[in-house]
Amino acid sequence: MKEWEDKIRKVVPYVPGEQPNKKHMIKLNTNENPYPPAPKVKTVIKEMDDTKFRLYPDPTANALVKAIAEQYQLEENQVFVGVGSDDVLAMAFLTFFNSDKPILFPDITYSFYDVWADMLRIPYQTQPLDENFQICFMDYEKENGGVIFPNPNAPTGILVNLDFIEEILKQNQDVIVIVDEAYIDFGGISALPLLKKYENLLIVQTFSKSRSLAGIRIGYAMGNPALIQAMQDVKYSFNSYTMNLPSIQIGVAAVQDTSYFEKTREKIIATREWTKVKLKELGFSFADSMTNFIFVTHKSYAAKDIFEYLKTRDIYVRYFSSNPRIQNYLRISIGTDQEMDCLIAVLKEYLK
């Protein structure tokens, strides 16, 4: 090893889901929304004034912050926006997790958490989900440097209620508790009502799932003004212009098109419930997902074999090979009715 190589920061990176690009594929592996963005988004794109691209965007992204604050009946100083929820979460890790004590998060969860912790040299301990993939409340009662967990959890799809979240907050009032609500719009109740009671709560959401804007990259955090200001200070010390002008304008349009949001959200939920019935008929078992995906296993067939067979039919789902506890599970994103019907037909063929 050369002398300078020893000084390079080395981390094991996050590995995103496969991004195939085939004409007639069915892509159910990255939890994208199967429906196009809202009509108001299309209108904004068509009418966008490209002469303004020569100017720096508003570093505060005030138009988007204001739209989100109005949507959730918050003050503008309670909202932070970033380039996807990954950017927002990374900024939150950098801002709030600075203790010598370990932060806590589940052992089966969003696999970016340990990547950020390793990269930023944040000590952490993963807390094991129980045999039913449920978060165990007692694991978060011990001394720590912060808590983060998704609700619903990913990749399990399991939701905890607000009483559960409040108990964790009660036991951890000396640290920041982050609830990652990337999938909350597909069946859960947001922890937003708890912001009035707990100054140490930060809620993170995204436009990638329920608002069909994964390609635009918009995420946001909601919390106490002191937390938001701390994140802003870190952001401006890192990169003042994270949100580009098109993203700000498109984000505002997506937030304001409420009727379209509700319509597509309800369609995805209905398709998910139909898919649950069909998968059970084929012998698959799974927890009751409250997300836009289902985390399934089959007692008679190996997940890896099903995964490989589906790929031969140009159907892509997510297989997690690195964690022994979930090596026999597949995460299947919810597509259109036609896509899910095709998936079920191909699974029937394979199981025969």
mmCIF file of C-alpha atoms in Angstrom, residues 166-298:
data_model
loop_
_atom_site.group_PDB
_atom_site.id
_atom_site.type_symbol
_atom_site.label_atom_id
_atom_site.label_comp_id
_atom_site.label_asym_id
_atom_site.label_seq_id
_atom_site.Cartn_x
_atom_site.Cartn_y
_atom_site.Cartn_z
ATOM 1 C CA GLU A 166 -44.369 8.035 22.012
ATOM 2 C CA GLU A 167 -43.027 5.444 24.451
ATOM 3 C CA ILE A 168 -39.664 5.528 22.673
ATOM 4 C CA LEU A 169 -39.711 9.330 22.843
ATOM 5 C CA LYS A 170 -40.518 9.292 26.558
ATOM 6 C CA GLN A 171 -37.560 7.018 27.222
ATOM 7 C CA ASN A 172 -35.144 9.034 25.047
ATOM 8 C CA GLN A 173 -35.759 12.699 25.797
ATOM 9 C CA ASP A 174 -32.027 13.464 26.075
ATOM 10 C CA VAL A 175 -31.261 12.512 22.430
ATOM 11 C CA ILE A 176 -32.714 13.086 18.970
ATOM 12 C CA VAL A 177 -35.236 10.489 17.788
ATOM 13 C CA ILE A 178 -35.675 10.290 14.005
ATOM 14 C CA VAL A 179 -38.722 8.591 12.496
ATOM 15 C CA ASP A 180 -38.150 7.827 8.805
ATOM 16 C CA GLU A 181 -41.600 7.948 7.189
ATOM 17 C CA ALA A 182 -40.703 7.198 3.570
ATOM 18 C CA TYR A 183 -43.745 4.894 3.245
ATOM 19 C CA ILE A 184 -46.203 6.434 5.702
ATOM 20 C CA ASP A 185 -48.676 7.511 2.999
ATOM 21 C CA PHE A 186 -49.540 3.908 2.116
ATOM 22 C CA GLY A 187 -51.436 3.018 5.265
ATOM 23 C CA GLY A 188 -50.001 4.566 8.406
ATOM 24 C CA ILE A 189 -50.570 7.602 10.589
ATOM 25 C CA SER A 190 -47.704 10.067 10.666
ATOM 26 C CA ALA A 191 -45.985 10.960 13.931
ATOM 27 C CA LEU A 192 -46.629 14.650 13.118
ATOM 28 C CA PRO A 193 -49.063 15.128 16.061
ATOM 29 C CA LEU A 194 -46.203 14.267 18.431
ATOM 30 C CA LEU A 195 -44.126 17.262 17.283
ATOM 31 C CA LYS A 196 -46.160 19.490 19.605
ATOM 32 C CA LYS A 197 -45.133 17.407 22.614
ATOM 33 C CA TYR A 198 -41.555 16.373 21.866
ATOM 34 C CA GLU A 199 -38.888 18.879 20.860
ATOM 35 C CA ASN A 200 -36.387 16.079 20.148
ATOM 36 C CA LEU A 201 -38.492 14.406 17.409
ATOM 37 C CA LEU A 202 -37.509 14.705 13.762
ATOM 38 C CA ILE A 203 -39.762 13.254 11.028
ATOM 39 C CA VAL A 204 -38.368 12.604 7.545
ATOM 40 C CA GLN A 205 -40.479 12.022 4.428
ATOM 41 C CA THR A 206 -39.893 11.854 0.674
ATOM 42 C CA PHE A 207 -41.473 12.669 -2.684
ATOM 43 C CA SER A 208 -39.991 9.501 -4.230
ATOM 44 C CA LYS A 209 -42.721 7.033 -3.298
ATOM 45 C CA SER A 210 -46.244 8.386 -2.928
ATOM 46 C CA ARG A 211 -45.671 11.463 -5.120
ATOM 47 C CA SER A 212 -44.032 9.659 -8.087
ATOM 48 C CA LEU A 213 -40.898 11.820 -8.099
ATOM 49 C CA ALA A 214 -38.002 9.432 -7.413
ATOM 50 C CA GLY A 215 -36.180 10.878 -10.411
ATOM 51 C CA ILE A 216 -36.380 14.462 -9.115
ATOM 52 C CA ARG A 217 -34.926 13.754 -5.632
ATOM 53 C CA ILE A 218 -36.861 15.683 -3.017
ATOM 54 C CA GLY A 219 -36.914 14.848 0.672
ATOM 55 C CA TYR A 220 -37.841 16.857 3.736
ATOM 56 C CA ALA A 221 -37.669 16.862 7.513
ATOM 57 C CA MET A 222 -40.189 18.287 9.969
ATOM 58 C CA GLY A 223 -39.445 19.137 13.560
ATOM 59 C CA ASN A 224 -38.801 21.713 16.234
ATOM 60 C CA PRO A 225 -37.434 25.013 14.816
ATOM 61 C CA ALA A 226 -34.207 24.557 16.792
ATOM 62 C CA LEU A 227 -33.578 21.195 15.105
ATOM 63 C CA ILE A 228 -34.355 22.592 11.662
ATOM 64 C CA GLN A 229 -32.064 25.572 12.211
ATOM 65 C CA ALA A 230 -29.241 23.265 13.310
ATOM 66 C CA MET A 231 -29.642 21.257 10.104
ATOM 67 C CA GLN A 232 -29.709 24.447 8.043
ATOM 68 C CA ASP A 233 -26.455 25.602 9.647
ATOM 69 C CA VAL A 234 -24.765 22.310 8.794
ATOM 70 C CA LYS A 235 -26.207 22.354 5.270
ATOM 71 C CA TYR A 236 -24.939 25.872 4.576
ATOM 72 C CA SER A 237 -21.526 24.800 5.855
ATOM 73 C CA PHE A 238 -21.573 21.892 3.413
ATOM 74 C CA ASN A 239 -23.417 23.031 0.272
ATOM 75 C CA SER A 240 -25.658 26.094 0.139
ATOM 76 C CA TYR A 241 -27.384 25.224 -3.151
ATOM 77 C CA THR A 242 -28.549 21.638 -2.769
ATOM 78 C CA MET A 243 -32.011 22.127 -4.276
ATOM 79 C CA ASN A 244 -32.070 23.034 -7.970
ATOM 80 C CA LEU A 245 -34.681 25.354 -9.474
ATOM 81 C CA PRO A 246 -36.673 22.701 -11.415
ATOM 82 C CA SER A 247 -36.921 20.512 -8.308
ATOM 83 C CA ILE A 248 -38.267 23.394 -6.237
ATOM 84 C CA GLN A 249 -40.941 24.270 -8.807
ATOM 85 C CA ILE A 250 -41.898 20.648 -9.475
ATOM 86 C CA GLY A 251 -42.051 19.925 -5.751
ATOM 87 C CA VAL A 252 -44.461 22.797 -5.136
ATOM 88 C CA ALA A 253 -46.759 21.539 -7.909
ATOM 89 C CA ALA A 254 -46.685 17.974 -6.550
ATOM 90 C CA VAL A 255 -47.629 19.100 -3.034
ATOM 91 C CA GLN A 256 -50.489 21.249 -4.304
ATOM 92 C CA ASP A 257 -52.054 18.549 -6.520
ATOM 93 C CA THR A 258 -53.738 16.855 -3.567
ATOM 94 C CA SER A 259 -56.539 15.129 -5.478
ATOM 95 C CA TYR A 260 -54.130 13.303 -7.786
ATOM 96 C CA PHE A 261 -51.975 12.290 -4.817
ATOM 97 C CA GLU A 262 -54.983 10.767 -3.047
ATOM 98 C CA LYS A 263 -56.180 9.011 -6.192
ATOM 99 C CA THR A 264 -52.881 7.262 -6.983
ATOM 100 C CA ARG A 265 -52.221 6.453 -3.321
ATOM 101 C CA GLU A 266 -55.585 4.714 -3.050
ATOM 102 C CA LYS A 267 -54.946 2.795 -6.285
ATOM 103 C CA ILE A 268 -51.639 1.468 -4.956
ATOM 104 C CA ILE A 269 -53.220 0.444 -1.648
ATOM 105 C CA ALA A 270 -56.034 -1.387 -3.471
ATOM 106 C CA THR A 271 -53.567 -3.205 -5.730
ATOM 107 C CA ARG A 272 -51.455 -4.136 -2.710
ATOM 108 C CA GLU A 273 -54.422 -5.694 -0.920
ATOM 109 C CA TRP A 274 -55.398 -7.653 -4.060
ATOM 110 C CA THR A 275 -51.807 -8.865 -4.408
ATOM 111 C CA LYS A 276 -51.758 -10.031 -0.785
ATOM 112 C CA VAL A 277 -54.755 -12.272 -1.438
ATOM 113 C CA LYS A 278 -53.226 -13.773 -4.574
ATOM 114 C CA LEU A 279 -49.831 -14.372 -2.942
ATOM 115 C CA LYS A 280 -51.463 -16.155 -0.002
ATOM 116 C CA GLU A 281 -53.332 -18.380 -2.440
ATOM 117 C CA LEU A 282 -49.939 -19.377 -3.875
ATOM 118 C CA GLY A 283 -48.570 -20.312 -0.442
ATOM 119 C CA PHE A 284 -46.529 -17.188 0.272
ATOM 120 C CA SER A 285 -46.470 -15.766 3.791
ATOM 121 C CA PHE A 286 -45.705 -12.227 4.894
ATOM 122 C CA ALA A 287 -46.369 -9.614 7.546
ATOM 123 C CA ASP A 288 -49.235 -7.215 6.938
ATOM 124 C CA SER A 289 -47.488 -4.558 4.847
ATOM 125 C CA MET A 290 -48.535 -0.931 5.160
ATOM 126 C CA THR A 291 -46.186 0.213 2.388
ATOM 127 C CA ASN A 292 -46.003 0.048 -1.406
ATOM 128 C CA PHE A 293 -44.238 -3.317 -1.234
ATOM 129 C CA ILE A 294 -44.736 -6.777 0.290
ATOM 130 C CA PHE A 295 -41.941 -8.756 1.986
ATOM 131 C CA VAL A 296 -42.648 -12.405 1.196
ATOM 132 C CA THR A 297 -41.311 -15.886 1.787
ATOM 133 C CA HIS A 298 -42.409 -19.373 0.679
#
